[in-house]
PDB file of C-alpha atoms in Angstrom:
ATOM      1  CA  UNK A1493     159.110  40.434 100.150  1.00 43.00           C
ATOM      2  CA  UNK A1494     157.862  37.413 102.103  1.00 46.00           C
ATOM      3  CA  UNK A1495     159.210  34.080 100.915  1.00 47.00           C
ATOM      4  CA  UNK A1496     155.762  32.469 100.688  1.00 48.00           C
ATOM      5  CA  UNK A1497     154.537  35.054  98.185  1.00 57.00           C
ATOM      6  CA  UNK A1498     154.490  33.326  94.808  1.00 66.00           C
ATOM      7  CA  UNK A1499     155.063  35.575  91.844  1.00 72.00           C
ATOM      8  CA  UNK A1500     153.853  34.102  88.601  1.00 88.00           C
ATOM      9  CA  UNK A1501     156.348  33.803  85.797  1.00 93.00           C
ATOM     10  CA  UNK A1502     155.790  36.649  83.345  1.00 97.00           C
ATOM     11  CA  UNK A1503     155.998  34.375  80.298  1.00 97.00           C
ATOM     12  CA  UNK A1504     153.611  32.023  78.530  1.00 96.00           C
ATOM     13  CA  UNK A1505     154.473  28.962  76.512  1.00 96.00           C
ATOM     14  CA  UNK A1506     153.261  28.270  72.983  1.00 94.00           C
ATOM     15  CA  UNK A1507     154.061  25.687  70.322  1.00 92.00           C
ATOM     16  CA  UNK A1508     156.436  28.122  68.590  1.00 95.00           C
ATOM     17  CA  UNK A1509     158.254  29.352  71.699  1.00 97.00           C
ATOM     18  CA  UNK A1510     157.449  31.750  74.481  1.00 97.00           C
ATOM     19  CA  UNK A1511     155.889  35.193  74.969  1.00 97.00           C
ATOM     20  CA  UNK A1512     157.214  37.458  77.709  1.00 98.00           C
ATOM     21  CA  UNK A1513     155.660  40.440  79.478  1.00 98.00           C
ATOM     22  CA  UNK A1514     158.332  43.095  80.058  1.00 97.00           C
ATOM     23  CA  UNK A1515     158.673  46.392  81.847  1.00 97.00           C
ATOM     24  CA  UNK A1516     161.451  48.311  80.161  1.00 97.00           C
ATOM     25  CA  UNK A1517     163.531  51.139  81.584  1.00 96.00           C
ATOM     26  CA  UNK A1518     165.184  53.083  78.758  1.00 96.00           C
ATOM     27  CA  UNK A1519     168.349  55.046  79.587  1.00 96.00           C
ATOM     28  CA  UNK A1520     168.832  52.612  82.460  1.00 95.00           C
ATOM     29  CA  UNK A1521     172.619  52.946  82.544  1.00 96.00           C
ATOM     30  CA  UNK A1522     173.303  49.401  81.315  1.00 96.00           C
ATOM     31  CA  UNK A1523     171.730  46.602  79.292  1.00 97.00           C
ATOM     32  CA  UNK A1524     170.521  44.042  81.796  1.00 96.00           C
ATOM     33  CA  UNK A1525     167.673  41.898  83.065  1.00 95.00           C
ATOM     34  CA  UNK A1526     166.681  42.943  86.584  1.00 94.00           C
ATOM     35  CA  UNK A1527     164.449  40.027  87.578  1.00 94.00           C
ATOM     36  CA  UNK A1528     160.697  39.677  88.000  1.00 95.00           C
ATOM     37  CA  UNK A1529     158.412  42.334  89.412  1.00 94.00           C
ATOM     38  CA  UNK A1530     154.728  42.228  90.271  1.00 94.00           C
ATOM     39  CA  UNK A1531     152.709  45.195  89.031  1.00 94.00           C
ATOM     40  CA  UNK A1532     149.981  46.867  91.100  1.00 93.00           C
ATOM     41  CA  UNK A1533     147.317  45.033  89.072  1.00 93.00           C
ATOM     42  CA  UNK A1534     148.855  41.658  89.977  1.00 92.00           C
ATOM     43  CA  UNK A1535     150.505  40.935  86.648  1.00 94.00           C
ATOM     44  CA  UNK A1536     154.113  39.800  86.640  1.00 96.00           C
ATOM     45  CA  UNK A1537     156.689  41.366  84.335  1.00 97.00           C
ATOM     46  CA  UNK A1538     160.330  40.739  83.564  1.00 97.00           C
ATOM     47  CA  UNK A1539     162.218  43.946  84.351  1.00 97.00           C
ATOM     48  CA  UNK A1540     164.655  44.949  81.630  1.00 97.00           C
ATOM     49  CA  UNK A1541     166.857  48.036  81.434  1.00 97.00           C
ATOM     50  CA  UNK A1542     168.735  49.285  78.391  1.00 97.00           C
ATOM     51  CA  UNK A1543     171.176  52.132  77.796  1.00 97.00           C
ATOM     52  CA  UNK A1544     169.365  53.225  74.619  1.00 97.00           C
ATOM     53  CA  UNK A1545     166.911  56.107  74.696  1.00 94.00           C
ATOM     54  CA  UNK A1546     163.234  55.608  73.920  1.00 90.00           C
ATOM     55  CA  UNK A1547     163.420  57.473  70.634  1.00 91.00           C
ATOM     56  CA  UNK A1548     162.762  56.106  67.153  1.00 91.00           C
ATOM     57  CA  UNK A1549     162.585  52.557  68.451  1.00 93.00           C
ATOM     58  CA  UNK A1550     166.177  52.530  69.728  1.00 96.00           C
ATOM     59  CA  UNK A1551     165.237  51.153  73.159  1.00 96.00           C
ATOM     60  CA  UNK A1552     163.013  48.479  71.564  1.00 97.00           C
ATOM     61  CA  UNK A1553     165.893  47.346  69.333  1.00 97.00           C
ATOM     62  CA  UNK A1554     168.217  47.217  72.335  1.00 97.00           C
ATOM     63  CA  UNK A1555     165.677  45.117  74.276  1.00 97.00           C
ATOM     64  CA  UNK A1556     165.345  42.607  71.418  1.00 98.00           C
ATOM     65  CA  UNK A1557     169.132  42.334  71.068  1.00 97.00           C
ATOM     66  CA  UNK A1558     169.570  41.913  74.842  1.00 98.00           C
ATOM     67  CA  UNK A1559     166.936  39.156  75.026  1.00 97.00           C
ATOM     68  CA  UNK A1560     168.336  37.337  71.986  1.00 98.00           C
ATOM     69  CA  UNK A1561     171.838  37.405  73.494  1.00 97.00           C
ATOM     70  CA  UNK A1562     170.641  36.435  76.988  1.00 96.00           C
ATOM     71  CA  UNK A1563     168.551  33.525  75.700  1.00 97.00           C
ATOM     72  CA  UNK A1564     171.069  32.357  73.110  1.00 96.00           C
ATOM     73  CA  UNK A1565     168.733  32.712  70.128  1.00 97.00           C
ATOM     74  CA  UNK A1566     169.174  34.568  66.825  1.00 97.00           C
ATOM     75  CA  UNK A1567     167.923  38.175  66.800  1.00 97.00           C
ATOM     76  CA  UNK A1568     165.406  37.159  64.123  1.00 97.00           C
ATOM     77  CA  UNK A1569     163.741  34.862  66.698  1.00 98.00           C
ATOM     78  CA  UNK A1570     162.812  37.770  68.997  1.00 98.00           C
ATOM     79  CA  UNK A1571     159.870  39.982  68.017  1.00 97.00           C
ATOM     80  CA  UNK A1572     157.977  42.852  69.621  1.00 97.00           C
ATOM     81  CA  UNK A1573     154.290  41.863  69.810  1.00 97.00           C
ATOM     82  CA  UNK A1574     152.906  44.976  71.512  1.00 97.00           C
ATOM     83  CA  UNK A1575     153.901  48.035  73.489  1.00 97.00           C
ATOM     84  CA  UNK A1576     156.177  49.724  70.943  1.00 95.00           C
ATOM     85  CA  UNK A1577     155.682  53.105  72.649  1.00 95.00           C
ATOM     86  CA  UNK A1578     155.017  51.846  76.180  1.00 95.00           C
ATOM     87  CA  UNK A1579     157.257  50.682  79.012  1.00 95.00           C
ATOM     88  CA  UNK A1580     155.098  47.553  79.196  1.00 97.00           C
ATOM     89  CA  UNK A1581     155.785  45.279  76.238  1.00 97.00           C
ATOM     90  CA  UNK A1582     154.954  41.798  74.988  1.00 98.00           C
ATOM     91  CA  UNK A1583     157.831  40.016  73.284  1.00 98.00           C
ATOM     92  CA  UNK A1584     157.693  36.709  71.383  1.00 98.00           C
ATOM     93  CA  UNK A1585     160.734  34.438  71.275  1.00 98.00           C
ATOM     94  CA  UNK A1586     160.748  31.533  68.828  1.00 98.00           C
ATOM     95  CA  UNK A1587     162.487  28.347  69.895  1.00 97.00           C
ATOM     96  CA  UNK A1588     162.171  25.382  72.232  1.00 96.00           C
ATOM     97  CA  UNK A1589     159.703  26.612  74.891  1.00 96.00           C
ATOM     98  CA  UNK A1590     161.109  24.391  77.656  1.00 96.00           C
ATOM     99  CA  UNK A1591     164.692  25.565  77.059  1.00 97.00           C
ATOM    100  CA  UNK A1592     163.642  29.209  76.796  1.00 97.00           C
ATOM    101  CA  UNK A1593     161.578  28.968  79.993  1.00 96.00           C
ATOM    102  CA  UNK A1594     164.501  27.437  81.856  1.00 96.00           C
ATOM    103  CA  UNK A1595     166.899  30.115  80.568  1.00 96.00           C
ATOM    104  CA  UNK A1596     164.469  32.866  81.634  1.00 96.00           C
ATOM    105  CA  UNK A1597     164.012  31.265  85.049  1.00 94.00           C
ATOM    106  CA  UNK A1598     167.783  31.276  85.597  1.00 93.00           C
ATOM    107  CA  UNK A1599     168.200  34.860  84.351  1.00 93.00           C
ATOM    108  CA  UNK A1600     165.322  36.106  86.518  1.00 90.00           C
ATOM    109  CA  UNK A1601     166.252  34.216  89.667  1.00 86.00           C
ATOM    110  CA  UNK A1602     169.841  35.418  89.450  1.00 78.00           C
ATOM    111  CA  UNK A1603     168.524  38.996  89.635  1.00 69.00           C
ATOM    112  CA  UNK A1604     165.255  38.941  91.581  1.00 55.00           C
ATOM    113  CA  UNK A1605     165.596  40.594  94.945  1.00 52.00           C
ATOM    114  CA  UNK A1606     164.389  38.404  97.813  1.00 43.00           C
TER     115      UNK A1606
END
């Protein structure tokens, strides 16, 4: 990927916190955040993989737990907005938007492949 290509951050700030666009890989072998990816339509997503299977909401629960732990917020602060049965999801995280954005930036940049 060329260095001058700017990938937009896949999250948006609000007064209550932050909303994040995700692409989830269930049964991904481990629970981890794999950085930022640009989809074919130009949207940016945060790539997340979880060990849980996509059955009965298990993978969704694992994603919420992983994000809460990674961002240092209570599980109750992380909610699934849309995409319950899709790989592409919107997640809301309540808290200080600036702190959450910074935490996401660090998590994503540690993983994004240059």
